[in-house]
XYZ file of C-alpha atoms in Angstrom:
609
model
C 38.862 -120.313 8.764
C 41.256 -123.092 7.761
C 44.407 -123.142 9.841
C 47.781 -124.016 8.438
C 49.039 -127.460 9.380
C 52.545 -126.023 9.875
C 53.545 -126.442 13.530
C 54.304 -123.403 15.658
C 56.976 -123.558 18.302
C 57.928 -121.406 21.226
C 61.457 -120.208 21.429
C 63.390 -121.012 24.554
C 64.377 -117.355 24.933
C 63.087 -113.997 23.606
C 64.619 -112.886 20.309
C 66.521 -109.579 19.925
C 65.821 -108.287 23.416
C 67.375 -104.934 22.590
C 65.143 -104.022 19.676
C 62.917 -100.981 20.378
C 60.338 -101.687 23.117
C 57.387 -100.390 21.110
C 58.079 -102.949 18.357
C 58.453 -105.783 20.894
C 55.280 -104.819 22.703
C 53.288 -104.497 19.478
C 54.449 -107.888 18.190
C 53.853 -109.510 21.565
C 50.351 -108.023 21.823
C 49.273 -109.203 18.372
C 50.546 -112.712 18.968
C 48.805 -112.969 22.325
C 45.481 -111.905 20.830
C 45.703 -114.479 18.077
C 46.848 -117.197 20.458
C 44.095 -116.454 22.985
C 41.519 -117.323 20.350
C 43.054 -120.768 19.954
C 44.216 -121.704 23.398
C 45.142 -120.336 26.740
C 48.794 -120.045 27.655
C 50.386 -119.576 31.033
C 53.784 -118.338 29.879
C 52.736 -114.909 28.541
C 56.295 -113.563 28.716
C 57.445 -115.830 25.884
C 57.277 -114.326 22.423
C 55.363 -116.584 20.056
C 55.567 -116.108 16.309
C 52.939 -118.255 14.499
C 53.489 -119.963 11.170
C 57.261 -119.538 11.316
C 59.962 -121.439 13.104
C 62.025 -119.146 15.301
C 65.791 -119.330 15.103
C 67.176 -119.016 18.609
C 70.220 -116.743 19.018
C 73.063 -117.390 21.362
C 74.323 -114.774 23.760
C 77.212 -114.051 21.399
C 74.789 -113.570 18.507
C 72.743 -111.036 20.430
C 75.859 -109.059 21.353
C 77.003 -109.083 17.741
C 73.617 -107.807 16.553
C 73.637 -105.018 19.147
C 77.083 -103.958 18.004
C 76.004 -103.849 14.351
C 72.959 -101.714 15.221
C 75.066 -99.315 17.301
C 77.727 -98.920 14.609
C 75.100 -98.317 11.951
C 73.285 -95.705 14.044
C 76.537 -93.891 14.732
C 77.485 -93.947 11.047
C 74.109 -92.503 9.961
C 74.185 -89.813 12.631
C 77.598 -88.666 11.466
C 76.367 -88.467 7.892
C 73.276 -86.469 8.835
C 74.991 -84.109 11.237
C 76.776 -81.034 9.874
C 79.725 -79.344 11.543
C 78.656 -76.298 13.528
C 81.079 -73.612 14.562
C 79.992 -71.853 17.736
C 80.015 -68.097 16.948
C 80.726 -66.938 20.527
C 84.417 -66.114 21.044
C 86.009 -68.078 23.876
C 82.951 -70.289 24.380
C 83.870 -73.392 26.431
C 80.545 -75.036 27.231
C 78.707 -77.704 25.279
C 76.752 -76.774 22.196
C 73.663 -78.311 23.757
C 73.125 -75.268 25.997
C 73.313 -72.707 23.200
C 70.173 -70.556 23.126
C 69.134 -71.594 26.613
C 68.890 -69.118 29.453
C 71.611 -70.034 31.900
C 70.872 -69.957 35.607
C 72.279 -67.174 37.720
C 72.052 -63.364 37.854
C 70.542 -61.499 34.887
C 73.102 -59.970 32.574
C 72.982 -58.046 29.258
C 72.621 -60.090 26.096
C 75.503 -58.113 24.552
C 78.448 -56.348 26.182
C 77.621 -52.668 26.874
C 81.322 -51.861 27.304
C 82.263 -53.065 23.851
C 83.555 -50.436 21.427
C 80.792 -48.916 19.270
C 78.085 -50.548 21.420
C 74.618 -49.018 20.980
C 72.907 -48.950 24.390
C 69.193 -48.144 24.078
C 68.462 -48.600 27.771
C 70.635 -48.226 30.866
C 69.374 -49.332 34.295
C 69.329 -46.728 37.079
C 72.332 -46.568 39.345
C 71.790 -48.369 42.681
C 73.302 -47.501 45.999
C 75.343 -50.058 47.916
C 72.395 -50.588 50.252
C 69.932 -51.168 47.358
C 72.274 -53.643 45.707
C 72.138 -55.846 48.776
C 68.334 -56.021 48.607
C 67.884 -56.451 44.837
C 66.908 -59.840 43.431
C 69.751 -60.771 41.080
C 67.375 -62.826 38.940
C 65.086 -59.803 38.401
C 67.529 -56.917 38.313
C 67.386 -54.469 35.396
C 70.221 -54.752 32.887
C 71.473 -52.832 29.866
C 69.669 -53.331 26.558
C 72.355 -53.407 23.876
C 71.682 -53.667 20.150
C 73.146 -56.727 18.464
C 76.669 -55.737 17.269
C 76.033 -57.351 13.881
C 73.309 -54.744 13.260
C 74.892 -51.940 15.231
C 78.111 -51.955 13.225
C 76.327 -51.115 9.955
C 74.177 -48.284 11.341
C 75.070 -44.705 10.509
C 74.975 -42.023 13.240
C 71.463 -40.805 12.382
C 70.243 -44.414 12.226
C 71.665 -45.170 15.677
C 69.847 -42.114 16.973
C 66.633 -43.296 15.309
C 66.806 -46.793 16.837
C 67.375 -45.386 20.325
C 64.532 -42.887 19.845
C 62.067 -45.557 18.716
C 63.019 -47.918 21.539
C 62.398 -45.209 24.119
C 59.014 -44.420 22.538
C 57.640 -47.931 22.217
C 58.734 -48.876 25.733
C 57.006 -45.852 27.274
C 60.157 -44.027 28.343
C 59.261 -40.734 26.658
C 55.538 -40.444 27.446
C 53.894 -42.237 30.343
C 51.425 -44.923 29.231
C 52.164 -44.197 25.551
C 53.803 -46.921 23.492
C 54.245 -45.756 19.917
C 56.101 -43.338 17.690
C 56.099 -41.840 14.215
C 59.160 -42.007 12.024
C 58.763 -39.128 9.594
C 62.182 -39.361 7.954
C 62.396 -38.694 4.262
C 63.222 -41.459 1.820
C 66.673 -42.970 1.575
C 67.613 -42.526 5.238
C 67.315 -46.223 6.081
C 63.971 -46.405 7.893
C 63.633 -50.081 7.004
C 66.990 -50.968 8.556
C 66.181 -48.946 11.678
C 62.812 -50.666 12.096
C 64.337 -54.121 11.612
C 66.947 -53.295 14.259
C 64.236 -52.127 16.654
C 62.073 -55.214 16.083
C 65.005 -57.585 16.565
C 66.025 -55.829 19.773
C 62.468 -55.909 21.110
C 62.094 -59.549 20.126
C 65.174 -60.560 22.099
C 65.161 -57.999 24.917
C 61.779 -56.259 24.923
C 58.703 -55.985 27.102
C 54.985 -56.527 26.576
C 53.298 -53.457 25.140
C 49.923 -51.735 25.498
C 47.423 -50.923 22.738
C 47.213 -47.295 21.619
C 43.958 -45.316 21.572
C 41.611 -44.958 18.599
C 41.025 -42.092 16.173
C 37.638 -40.778 17.361
C 39.015 -38.703 20.228
C 41.938 -37.487 18.104
C 39.641 -36.242 15.370
C 37.308 -34.501 17.806
C 40.049 -32.768 19.752
C 42.671 -32.020 17.106
C 41.970 -32.892 13.478
C 38.591 -31.197 13.013
C 39.435 -27.869 14.759
C 42.823 -27.604 13.017
C 41.399 -28.265 9.556
C 38.550 -25.800 10.095
C 40.998 -23.127 11.166
C 43.013 -23.613 7.978
C 40.046 -23.036 5.696
C 40.140 -19.744 3.817
C 36.646 -18.894 5.133
C 37.451 -19.655 8.789
C 36.402 -17.147 11.452
C 38.841 -15.529 13.865
C 37.548 -17.751 16.674
C 38.092 -20.904 14.586
C 41.616 -19.834 13.669
C 42.450 -19.075 17.295
C 41.132 -22.457 18.435
C 43.059 -24.171 15.624
C 46.297 -22.501 16.706
C 45.776 -23.577 20.319
C 45.038 -27.178 19.382
C 47.961 -27.206 16.947
C 50.337 -26.029 19.674
C 49.046 -28.744 22.005
C 49.420 -31.385 19.309
C 52.953 -30.295 18.409
C 54.057 -30.451 22.048
C 52.757 -34.036 22.278
C 53.944 -35.196 18.868
C 57.490 -33.944 19.379
C 57.915 -36.505 22.149
C 57.086 -39.457 19.909
C 57.959 -38.256 16.392
C 61.410 -38.123 14.902
C 61.933 -36.170 11.709
C 65.078 -36.023 9.599
C 65.214 -34.723 6.040
C 67.123 -36.153 3.125
C 69.684 -33.389 3.672
C 71.499 -35.908 5.873
C 72.265 -37.937 2.758
C 74.419 -35.122 1.410
C 77.304 -36.628 3.408
C 77.069 -39.897 1.520
C 75.484 -39.167 -1.874
C 76.384 -37.036 -4.893
C 74.478 -33.903 -5.862
C 70.859 -34.197 -6.909
C 69.084 -31.643 -9.077
C 65.296 -31.514 -9.113
C 63.669 -29.752 -12.043
C 59.944 -29.029 -12.391
C 59.506 -28.557 -16.137
C 56.388 -26.737 -17.399
C 55.675 -27.676 -21.024
C 53.160 -26.157 -23.412
C 50.669 -28.625 -24.869
C 50.641 -29.352 -28.576
C 48.130 -27.625 -30.822
C 45.896 -30.701 -31.133
C 46.055 -31.282 -27.375
C 44.973 -27.701 -26.701
C 41.987 -27.941 -29.066
C 40.860 -31.261 -27.569
C 41.374 -29.940 -24.029
C 39.268 -26.806 -24.605
C 36.597 -28.802 -26.409
C 36.323 -31.187 -23.469
C 36.159 -28.633 -20.627
C 33.595 -26.576 -22.553
C 31.348 -29.563 -23.268
C 27.892 -29.952 -21.754
C 29.020 -33.088 -19.897
C 31.594 -31.143 -17.893
C 29.106 -28.391 -17.152
C 26.588 -30.947 -15.891
C 29.194 -32.664 -13.717
C 29.947 -29.328 -12.033
C 26.339 -28.584 -11.152
C 25.663 -28.711 -7.437
C 22.719 -31.095 -7.769
C 24.346 -33.330 -10.339
C 23.889 -37.074 -9.812
C 26.968 -38.953 -11.069
C 25.031 -42.222 -11.220
C 22.554 -40.793 -13.678
C 22.772 -42.297 -17.176
C 24.820 -40.149 -19.518
C 26.446 -38.065 -16.800
C 30.218 -37.807 -16.285
C 31.626 -37.723 -12.773
C 34.240 -35.137 -11.869
C 36.802 -37.843 -11.039
C 36.318 -39.524 -14.410
C 36.723 -36.172 -16.147
C 39.943 -35.488 -14.228
C 41.376 -38.854 -15.297
C 40.568 -38.179 -18.950
C 42.213 -34.755 -18.824
C 45.337 -36.217 -17.216
C 45.586 -38.795 -20.000
C 45.057 -36.110 -22.634
C 47.974 -34.156 -21.154
C 50.173 -37.197 -21.807
C 49.113 -37.827 -25.403
C 45.886 -37.764 -27.486
C 46.393 -41.473 -28.229
C 45.333 -42.306 -24.657
C 41.815 -40.936 -25.230
C 41.445 -41.971 -28.876
C 38.975 -44.748 -28.031
C 36.785 -42.305 -26.090
C 36.816 -39.915 -29.030
C 35.761 -42.644 -31.453
C 32.999 -43.765 -29.077
C 31.810 -40.156 -28.763
C 31.839 -40.620 -25.011
C 30.707 -37.898 -22.620
C 32.746 -34.774 -23.264
C 34.045 -35.993 -26.633
C 30.862 -35.830 -28.711
C 32.433 -33.485 -31.296
C 36.113 -34.208 -30.669
C 36.528 -36.486 -33.710
C 36.152 -33.437 -35.973
C 39.334 -31.987 -34.467
C 41.558 -34.956 -35.348
C 43.817 -34.639 -38.402
C 42.998 -36.761 -41.478
C 44.105 -40.405 -41.332
C 44.850 -40.152 -37.614
C 46.037 -43.517 -36.274
C 47.398 -44.814 -32.978
C 49.412 -47.592 -34.634
C 52.392 -45.340 -35.265
C 53.456 -42.986 -32.489
C 53.665 -39.279 -33.307
C 55.555 -37.467 -30.500
C 54.730 -34.115 -32.136
C 51.101 -34.404 -30.987
C 52.091 -34.150 -27.305
C 54.145 -31.345 -25.814
C 55.528 -33.506 -23.005
C 56.354 -36.464 -25.242
C 58.097 -34.171 -27.715
C 60.326 -32.773 -24.945
C 60.957 -36.310 -23.657
C 61.929 -37.470 -27.148
C 64.419 -34.623 -27.446
C 65.741 -35.151 -23.895
C 66.370 -38.865 -24.455
C 68.200 -38.159 -27.703
C 70.378 -35.533 -26.035
C 71.228 -37.775 -23.068
C 71.983 -40.707 -25.358
C 74.364 -38.752 -27.577
C 76.135 -36.551 -25.004
C 76.402 -38.804 -21.921
C 76.654 -42.448 -20.890
C 73.846 -42.044 -18.352
C 70.818 -44.289 -17.925
C 67.328 -42.976 -17.255
C 64.138 -44.119 -15.503
C 60.738 -43.158 -16.963
C 57.841 -43.203 -14.474
C 54.114 -42.885 -15.144
C 50.879 -43.578 -13.281
C 49.369 -45.239 -16.354
C 50.478 -48.413 -18.090
C 49.031 -46.933 -21.305
C 51.706 -44.255 -21.088
C 54.349 -46.965 -20.692
C 53.004 -48.407 -23.952
C 53.757 -45.051 -25.594
C 57.271 -45.126 -24.153
C 57.775 -48.574 -25.673
C 56.690 -47.307 -29.082
C 59.107 -44.402 -28.741
C 61.962 -46.775 -27.857
C 61.219 -48.923 -30.897
C 61.077 -45.800 -33.039
C 64.485 -44.575 -31.818
C 66.095 -48.034 -31.329
C 66.674 -47.620 -27.586
C 67.303 -50.652 -25.383
C 64.859 -50.717 -22.493
C 63.222 -52.790 -19.761
C 59.706 -52.393 -18.389
C 58.342 -53.084 -14.901
C 54.631 -52.953 -14.152
C 52.082 -54.893 -12.125
C 52.171 -57.897 -14.461
C 55.779 -58.782 -13.567
C 56.390 -61.389 -10.859
C 58.464 -60.549 -7.781
C 61.153 -63.071 -8.732
C 61.529 -61.705 -12.249
C 61.396 -58.125 -10.951
C 64.501 -58.627 -8.809
C 66.372 -60.170 -11.729
C 65.445 -57.301 -14.067
C 66.522 -54.663 -11.534
C 69.864 -56.369 -10.844
C 70.584 -56.656 -14.544
C 69.724 -52.992 -15.191
C 71.985 -51.840 -12.351
C 74.883 -53.874 -13.711
C 77.594 -51.871 -15.457
C 77.604 -54.501 -18.207
C 73.953 -53.897 -19.095
C 73.171 -52.258 -22.438
C 69.732 -51.067 -21.318
C 69.332 -47.305 -21.636
C 65.798 -46.866 -20.259
C 63.941 -48.404 -17.319
C 60.160 -47.935 -17.628
C 58.370 -47.994 -14.298
C 54.726 -47.995 -13.259
C 54.540 -45.864 -10.110
C 51.774 -48.081 -8.710
C 53.779 -51.293 -9.170
C 57.333 -50.217 -8.469
C 57.235 -46.787 -6.870
C 58.373 -48.112 -3.482
C 61.431 -50.073 -2.484
C 63.263 -50.424 -5.798
C 66.908 -49.456 -5.932
C 67.701 -48.247 -9.451
C 71.143 -46.760 -8.899
C 72.194 -47.994 -12.330
C 70.441 -44.856 -13.604
C 71.154 -41.303 -12.475
C 68.292 -39.588 -14.312
C 64.547 -39.956 -13.768
C 61.500 -38.434 -15.457
C 58.194 -38.257 -13.547
C 55.947 -37.960 -16.579
C 52.639 -37.221 -14.797
C 51.711 -36.162 -11.230
C 49.717 -38.056 -8.609
C 47.257 -36.510 -6.164
C 49.268 -37.918 -3.265
C 52.676 -36.201 -3.063
C 54.101 -39.178 -1.153
C 53.532 -41.430 -4.182
C 55.501 -39.101 -6.442
C 58.244 -38.635 -3.854
C 58.601 -42.404 -3.492
C 58.868 -42.909 -7.237
C 61.373 -40.073 -7.666
C 63.624 -41.481 -4.938
C 64.535 -44.599 -6.927
C 67.863 -43.274 -8.270
C 69.237 -41.008 -5.502
C 69.976 -43.757 -3.015
C 72.848 -45.449 -1.212
C 75.341 -46.704 -3.762
C 74.762 -43.907 -6.284
C 78.046 -42.444 -7.543
C 76.959 -39.985 -10.245
C 75.135 -36.635 -10.008
C 71.388 -37.197 -10.306
C 68.762 -35.287 -12.285
C 65.077 -35.691 -11.459
C 62.613 -34.106 -13.897
C 58.912 -33.530 -13.191
C 56.924 -32.863 -16.354
C 53.789 -30.679 -16.105
C 51.567 -29.456 -18.922
C 51.471 -25.668 -18.559
C 48.218 -24.158 -17.255
C 46.400 -27.507 -17.170
C 44.988 -29.770 -14.504
C 48.494 -31.154 -13.954
C 49.646 -27.824 -12.544
C 46.518 -27.713 -10.343
C 47.381 -31.162 -8.987
C 50.973 -30.106 -8.418
C 49.808 -27.019 -6.499
C 47.650 -29.169 -4.246
C 50.613 -31.426 -3.620
C 52.443 -28.358 -2.334
C 49.451 -27.516 -0.132
C 49.398 -31.020 1.351
C 53.104 -30.860 2.090
C 52.589 -27.511 3.788
C 49.826 -29.021 5.915
C 52.199 -31.776 6.991
C 54.923 -29.276 7.792
C 52.664 -27.361 10.204
C 52.851 -30.316 12.589
C 56.074 -32.047 11.621
C 58.287 -29.022 10.947
C 56.168 -26.375 12.737
C 56.207 -24.081 9.717
C 53.613 -21.462 8.841
C 50.486 -23.023 7.398
C 49.615 -22.311 3.777
C 47.369 -25.289 3.094
C 43.664 -24.910 2.270
C 40.759 -27.306 1.813
C 39.078 -28.200 -1.448
C 35.886 -26.284 -2.096
C 33.355 -26.342 -4.940
C 35.177 -23.380 -6.474
C 38.483 -25.256 -6.235
C 36.960 -28.188 -8.069
C 35.610 -25.965 -10.811
C 38.997 -24.298 -11.103
C 40.503 -27.683 -11.951
C 38.765 -27.570 -15.326
C 40.026 -24.131 -16.279
C 42.812 -23.878 -18.850
C 45.286 -21.055 -18.233
C 46.531 -20.351 -21.750
C 48.287 -17.004 -21.298
C 50.912 -18.082 -18.791
C 54.315 -19.714 -18.780
C 53.499 -21.320 -15.416
C 50.231 -21.093 -13.509
C 52.070 -22.217 -10.369
C 54.617 -19.407 -10.589
C 51.876 -16.874 -11.308
C 50.032 -17.839 -8.104
C 53.188 -17.335 -6.051
C 53.170 -13.632 -6.947
C 56.932 -13.979 -6.943
C 58.854 -10.876 -5.855
C 62.197 -12.246 -7.059
C 61.143 -12.256 -10.719
C 60.487 -9.022 -12.639
C 59.373 -9.002 -16.285
C 60.378 -12.614 -16.803
C 63.805 -12.261 -15.203
C 64.891 -13.688 -11.862
C 66.615 -10.627 -10.402
C 67.274 -12.180 -6.991
C 68.292 -15.736 -6.266
C 66.966 -17.953 -3.470
C 68.514 -17.925 -0.020
C 71.781 -19.802 0.419
C 70.207 -22.071 3.042
C 67.479 -23.280 0.669
C 67.581 -26.566 -1.216
C 65.191 -28.866 -3.065
C 63.359 -29.573 0.206
C 62.449 -25.894 0.552
C 59.203 -24.311 -0.559
C 58.937 -23.972 -4.332
C 58.991 -20.173 -4.027
C 62.580 -20.548 -2.716
C 63.755 -22.499 -5.756
C 65.428 -21.014 -8.815
C 62.967 -19.772 -11.441
C 64.049 -20.042 -15.081
C 62.140 -18.252 -17.834
C 64.748 -19.386 -20.366
C 67.447 -22.023 -20.705
C 70.372 -19.819 -19.700
C 70.819 -20.839 -16.056
C 69.602 -24.435 -16.192
C 72.047 -26.821 -14.456
C 71.442 -29.601 -17.001
C 72.906 -29.330 -20.496
C 70.595 -31.920 -22.156
C 67.525 -30.032 -20.888
C 68.902 -26.755 -22.239
C 69.011 -28.303 -25.687
C 65.316 -29.214 -25.383
C 63.958 -25.770 -24.460
C 62.807 -25.010 -27.987
C 60.717 -28.219 -28.043
C 58.039 -26.547 -25.926
C 59.400 -25.790 -22.440
C 57.885 -22.601 -21.017
C 59.249 -22.452 -17.451
C 61.449 -24.453 -15.065
C 61.725 -24.521 -11.275
C 65.014 -26.095 -10.213
C 67.225 -26.544 -7.165
C 69.973 -28.785 -5.810
C 69.986 -31.183 -2.861
C 72.949 -29.578 -1.081
C 75.902 -27.309 -1.588
C 78.647 -29.048 -3.513
C 81.820 -29.531 -1.495
C 84.790 -28.184 -3.418
């Protein structure tokens, strides 16, 4: 390499002694390595900068530079730092110790003597002698919920937080660290769980894993379910009752159950109406043609193989029937393809049948919905939520809105979370002109708060009653100011009523453990499955007929339900309407002639006068 002829000089003193040490050391190291290749030096403490003449600084210059650096650092720190107000009243110490555990005796994180304090754990009282021996750094102290959370909890929510804390810390059952919160919707389970988690995070212990399901199924689930079967022997029923009693005694220690009746203190009246609607003439012909087809008969054979080419599984057949109950348009493609079960269905369609233009008259439920929307629009200023399990049904709702010039919004699985929140907020606004909120139960059945509406139509049922209950709870929630009306549409005598009946059976099964009520639930059998494909034509309600109701004689409800009953009671304890006379909802009365055959209805609580 060719070296520069420029001379290098050593400064008489180090430059900028107060610059950061890592920079000085790095510069010094690099220079020494380069210099060692050229010559050996004895004064290794001198800083040597090759190829540049160093400008020595006087003592005054160094002091001036240090002052400039210090002033600059202070100026930048002030710009970057933001004022912080210490939230603790009367706090005198430095902000540097905030969040640090201070030395000394253990003490509660929050004051247990403060007004409205929620204490979830209190240490045992100690005698004077025990207090002398206790280690102050390990002594037990009160666990107090953060006042910021505590002050917004309602009485039943405070009870729930305390209950859950006692369960998960093993205070209720030895060596058991879990609980079940079986509250109904709208009681603030989310807020209670957040409060519990925050309290445990700041003041909790280490937990233990719970056991698996194998032992539970062997000891409880299997015997109880066998005993509830209609064909169970006396011995199986006796064993089931014993195991159920054992399970209830255990569960009651770690399960808290409150019904939505508690909300009656804070919310307006809610009316639930189960509306049975006769299918349209075309629907009935297509329905009978499908269930009488060879494909359905083959799918019900005991040795049928669903994977076999040309066969139709029972589940696929159920889905097609549910769609047919909504509107023939939803199965039009299957009819044109002559799919299994629809080989001859095209002959039943009217001439020039088309799905481009919606015809509500071809569906009993859609015809009633069309009339109901018109009545609500013209006689009230209410908003309404329309819920379905199928996005294809939401497409029909959109066509109906265009046909009647209704303003609407739609929420399904294709909408982003960010846009979803904006749409919901806008709909709930009093300035919004939207009349209808269309909702896919799969995409928005949980968590949405649609208090801008006070009416909701559940257009088709789901096998899981919890899914329907979640969807129907969107309007009767905290913040609602108007009386609410929740309608459940069922096609009379069809598979929809069968599904609804099984929902009631599942709820009854749950109530045997949770509410300790008499068991009425039964298992599915082959005969049950076959019964799903039977159309009950000569009935106003297949569900009411199976009750063998003693309060109704010759189509007249001669005796009302008990005064203690409400919409959480068994359906047999609801009001049964064979005509529109006693319906609590005026718009629904006006729609009776559109095809309604029967209505179950009840209120959430007794109205305070």
